Amino acid sequence: MAYGPAPESNAEALDWLARHDHRFGHFIDGGFTAPEALFDSKNPATGKGLAQVSQGSAASVDRAVAAARRAQPKWARLPAHKRAQYLYALARLTQKHARLLAVLETMDNGKPIRESRDIDLPLVARHFYYHAGLAQLAPTELPGMEPLGVCGAVIPWNFPLLMLAWKVAPALAAGNTVVLKPAEYTPLTALLFAEISREAGLPKGVLNIVTGDGETGAALVAHPGVDKIAFTGSTSVGKAIRRATAGSAKALTLELGGKSPYIVFDDADLDSAVEGLVDAIWFNGGQVCCAGSRLLVQEGVAERFHAKLKRRMDGLRIGDPLDKCIDVGAVVDPVQLATITRLVDASDGDKYTADTPVPQGCFYPPTLITGLSAASPLMQEEIFGPVLVSMTFRTPAEAVELANNTRYGLAATVWTENVNLALDIAPKLRAGVVWVNGTNMFDAAAGFGGLRESGFGREGGWEGLHAYLRPRGKTAALKPLAAMPAPKAATVDGLDRTAKLFIGGKQARPDGGYSNPVYSPKGALLGHVGIGNRKDIRNAVEAAQAARGWGRATAHTRAQILFYIAENLSARAEEFAARLKAQTGSSGTAEVEAAIARLFTYAAWADKFDGAVKSVPVRGVALAMNEPCGVIGALCPDEAPLLGLISVMAPAIAMGNTCVLVPSQPFPLSATDFYQVLETSDLPAGVVNIITGPHADLAKPLAGHMDIDAVWSFSSTDLSKTIEAESATNLKRTWVNTARARDWFAPEAEGRAFLRHATAVKTVWVPYGE
């Protein structure tokens, strides 16, 4: 079938640019600044300039942050209903100006107008509508929470306006103000949206836009007046931001790259799977972080599937993005085009290029590469272009192994007519989002985000709103707590006792062969504890990895074992209370009772921290499932030797994680007594591992270990910067105290906050209907 051109008019967009003389300053404190240090924003389809925008400096960022800081208290004090009204107005105005926004987005980005008009803009409006509802409900549904303050948002060029909505809507709904830096290549729709926000009556300073390149973004990330950074972009930049914000107490969410698997089983509707694949990899020219760029096809149907796919590729139309008949538009910039070309040219696979005309300029044809091994660079590295790589598999188990053979974990797609197979495979995939018999399904109600080097945090849903809130109230500074000093003449009573480490369900001597004496306040020698080192951490992590089957145990089973641990601790309550008193000089009775109660709390939560079925506007359901993080490493509180360790351990294992715990440094003997309780409570070997030693020495190998998925620190030694910086190796999640105290006997020391940190939300989309 021949398609004639159906061009969309860009007259209104050009008129808007002309009204601004094709020159833009920043949008700060409710108005545009005078243009400065201008650079070109070009149409990638034509290479022609659209406008000149300002290169943001440190001074520009200072002004924007100051404006946001001035506006934030008043914005936060507004009644929730009033904030909801503003968000509702932004949603309505987005709809009223939808065509102008869509056309400008296509001109600035190069994506087909059908995508801007029919996908991006409706989702932008949906996010503001949805978050208007969250703003209305948050005070009653999330009592005791308050906004973070000023949020810095740095967004990419592939979905300029949609990424703005993902960041701005939840931040404003929660009562924060925003300084946003759009991508250098695609700043124009952010500036148009800022102008539209004035039509909504949005108070001055609530939303600020500072344009510029990576240096502008770095200045925003580093600014001491910013309380939270929300970043979407490349994994390499995400790692740099993690290191730059380490120890700063800034909240951080990262939505980064991916190499998402697209799995086709032999019973799939192959024609539907091909159509889904077109959307998965050639939507937005493959410039999508969750693009289904790794095709895994079951061996028996691979030849047929590839033949169908090639025929479909030949029918794709490439050209002017403003033509409504076009399937694949322009690559965003010649720099990105050169990157795609270089990666494909270096590949040793069998390349198939779509037999379709390719215009001159910043365009790249749809390409399929087969014959690669799992270790081939193109099977591992994100190309971020219209390039698909493919392998075959024989069994479902092999499909899962190949799918998870990546450092990323953003999204995955499963095609099969067997619902049992689909729901068996989905939980096994290491991805934050899994689509069944569909792809690229998004909604404001359904959390989106990744695992591993695809980042952490979720965009959308209640889970996304939590990232812009914190518990109300101020916390006291946490003072370092030292061990009892060695007396001039120690009192030694009874047999010598050396507590070992606890690794893989067994007591183990420390690798280094060193130990520390532990004294009572009165100078009695209570015993010795081993000094763990990085090799002990390694051994403990290996044991924790080997025990990951714990996450597949039923929640009921985990609850029973936690109850059993509490029962066995209760039987030895007097002994543990006496040990606490011997170490600290204070009565330990209340701490033991609180520890037993806390075990009961998490035994109760083990089968009650439910997921949710999200109300998404499709024929289907989006299941938000709380999955264990994996292996959690934790530096336990010094000031509550038994209660602190249990307060960290219990939520972690209740949710199916395994853990490596470094107990109280000055008072470690309660932890080494406690592993005797674990040995008699049916807890599988390796689920809990305990390494004693100096927190400052063990923090770095713990946080830097590539097989640990999350690190928590409640140590009285301020190790937050070390942990957050080291975590950038594989972008593991962190939860650190930044030297702020926590009352381990108070309600704030248990409950949903701990459970949220012990889990990751996986959204599984299951459409239905013929």
PDB file of N, CA and C in Angstrom, residues 533-535 537-538 541 695-706 708 722 726 732:
ATOM      1  N   ASN A 533      37.434  -8.840  57.999  1.00  0.00           N
ATOM      2  CA  ASN A 533      38.072  -8.059  56.933  1.00  0.00           C
ATOM      3  C   ASN A 533      37.329  -8.282  55.621  1.00  0.00           C
ATOM      4  N   ARG A 534      37.882  -7.775  54.533  1.00  0.00           N
ATOM      5  CA  ARG A 534      37.172  -7.837  53.255  1.00  0.00           C
ATOM      6  C   ARG A 534      36.963  -9.277  52.789  1.00  0.00           C
ATOM      7  N   LYS A 535      37.863 -10.184  53.142  1.00  0.00           N
ATOM      8  CA  LYS A 535      37.674 -11.586  52.755  1.00  0.00           C
ATOM      9  C   LYS A 535      36.515 -12.208  53.524  1.00  0.00           C
ATOM     10  N   ILE A 537      33.932 -10.494  54.496  1.00  0.00           N
ATOM     11  CA  ILE A 537      32.770  -9.932  53.805  1.00  0.00           C
ATOM     12  C   ILE A 537      32.491 -10.725  52.540  1.00  0.00           C
ATOM     13  N   ARG A 538      33.530 -11.030  51.786  1.00  0.00           N
ATOM     14  CA  ARG A 538      33.372 -11.822  50.563  1.00  0.00           C
ATOM     15  C   ARG A 538      32.719 -13.168  50.860  1.00  0.00           C
ATOM     16  N   VAL A 541      29.060 -12.712  51.764  1.00  0.00           N
ATOM     17  CA  VAL A 541      28.221 -12.390  50.602  1.00  0.00           C
ATOM     18  C   VAL A 541      27.983 -13.643  49.762  1.00  0.00           C
ATOM     19  N   HIS A 695      33.468  -0.661  62.023  1.00  0.00           N
ATOM     20  CA  HIS A 695      32.576  -0.233  60.960  1.00  0.00           C
ATOM     21  C   HIS A 695      33.329   0.519  59.856  1.00  0.00           C
ATOM     22  N   ALA A 696      34.267   1.357  60.250  1.00  0.00           N
ATOM     23  CA  ALA A 696      34.994   2.162  59.257  1.00  0.00           C
ATOM     24  C   ALA A 696      35.804   1.291  58.305  1.00  0.00           C
ATOM     25  N   ASP A 697      36.274   0.147  58.774  1.00  0.00           N
ATOM     26  CA  ASP A 697      37.059  -0.740  57.926  1.00  0.00           C
ATOM     27  C   ASP A 697      36.182  -1.616  57.029  1.00  0.00           C
ATOM     28  N   LEU A 698      34.995  -1.964  57.510  1.00  0.00           N
ATOM     29  CA  LEU A 698      34.141  -2.894  56.781  1.00  0.00           C
ATOM     30  C   LEU A 698      33.154  -2.199  55.846  1.00  0.00           C
ATOM     31  N   ALA A 699      32.943  -0.890  56.036  1.00  0.00           N
ATOM     32  CA  ALA A 699      31.954  -0.173  55.218  1.00  0.00           C
ATOM     33  C   ALA A 699      32.319  -0.196  53.742  1.00  0.00           C
ATOM     34  N   LYS A 700      33.586   0.048  53.422  1.00  0.00           N
ATOM     35  CA  LYS A 700      33.986   0.154  52.027  1.00  0.00           C
ATOM     36  C   LYS A 700      33.836  -1.173  51.274  1.00  0.00           C
ATOM     37  N   PRO A 701      34.375  -2.287  51.776  1.00  0.00           N
ATOM     38  CA  PRO A 701      34.174  -3.544  51.040  1.00  0.00           C
ATOM     39  C   PRO A 701      32.713  -3.975  50.991  1.00  0.00           C
ATOM     40  N   LEU A 702      31.938  -3.618  52.000  1.00  0.00           N
ATOM     41  CA  LEU A 702      30.514  -3.957  52.004  1.00  0.00           C
ATOM     42  C   LEU A 702      29.776  -3.171  50.924  1.00  0.00           C
ATOM     43  N   ALA A 703      29.998  -1.857  50.891  1.00  0.00           N
ATOM     44  CA  ALA A 703      29.283  -1.004  49.938  1.00  0.00           C
ATOM     45  C   ALA A 703      29.776  -1.182  48.510  1.00  0.00           C
ATOM     46  N   GLY A 704      31.016  -1.588  48.353  1.00  0.00           N
ATOM     47  CA  GLY A 704      31.565  -1.737  47.012  1.00  0.00           C
ATOM     48  C   GLY A 704      31.367  -3.106  46.401  1.00  0.00           C
ATOM     49  N   HIS A 705      30.879  -4.068  47.175  1.00  0.00           N
ATOM     50  CA  HIS A 705      30.765  -5.441  46.675  1.00  0.00           C
ATOM     51  C   HIS A 705      29.710  -5.525  45.574  1.00  0.00           C
ATOM     52  N   MET A 706      30.084  -6.098  44.449  1.00  0.00           N
ATOM     53  CA  MET A 706      29.195  -6.134  43.285  1.00  0.00           C
ATOM     54  C   MET A 706      28.010  -7.083  43.463  1.00  0.00           C
ATOM     55  N   ILE A 708      26.243  -7.379  46.307  1.00  0.00           N
ATOM     56  CA  ILE A 708      25.312  -6.854  47.303  1.00  0.00           C
ATOM     57  C   ILE A 708      24.358  -5.896  46.593  1.00  0.00           C
ATOM     58  N   THR A 722      31.162   7.480  52.439  1.00  0.00           N
ATOM     59  CA  THR A 722      31.891   6.313  51.950  1.00  0.00           C
ATOM     60  C   THR A 722      30.942   5.313  51.316  1.00  0.00           C
ATOM     61  N   GLU A 726      30.893   4.422  47.322  1.00  0.00           N
ATOM     62  CA  GLU A 726      31.258   3.068  46.915  1.00  0.00           C
ATOM     63  C   GLU A 726      30.103   2.339  46.240  1.00  0.00           C
ATOM     64  N   LYS A 732      23.939   0.087  43.674  1.00  0.00           N
ATOM     65  CA  LYS A 732      23.075  -0.555  44.657  1.00  0.00           C
ATOM     66  C   LYS A 732      22.328   0.506  45.458  1.00  0.00           C
TER      67      LYS A 732
END
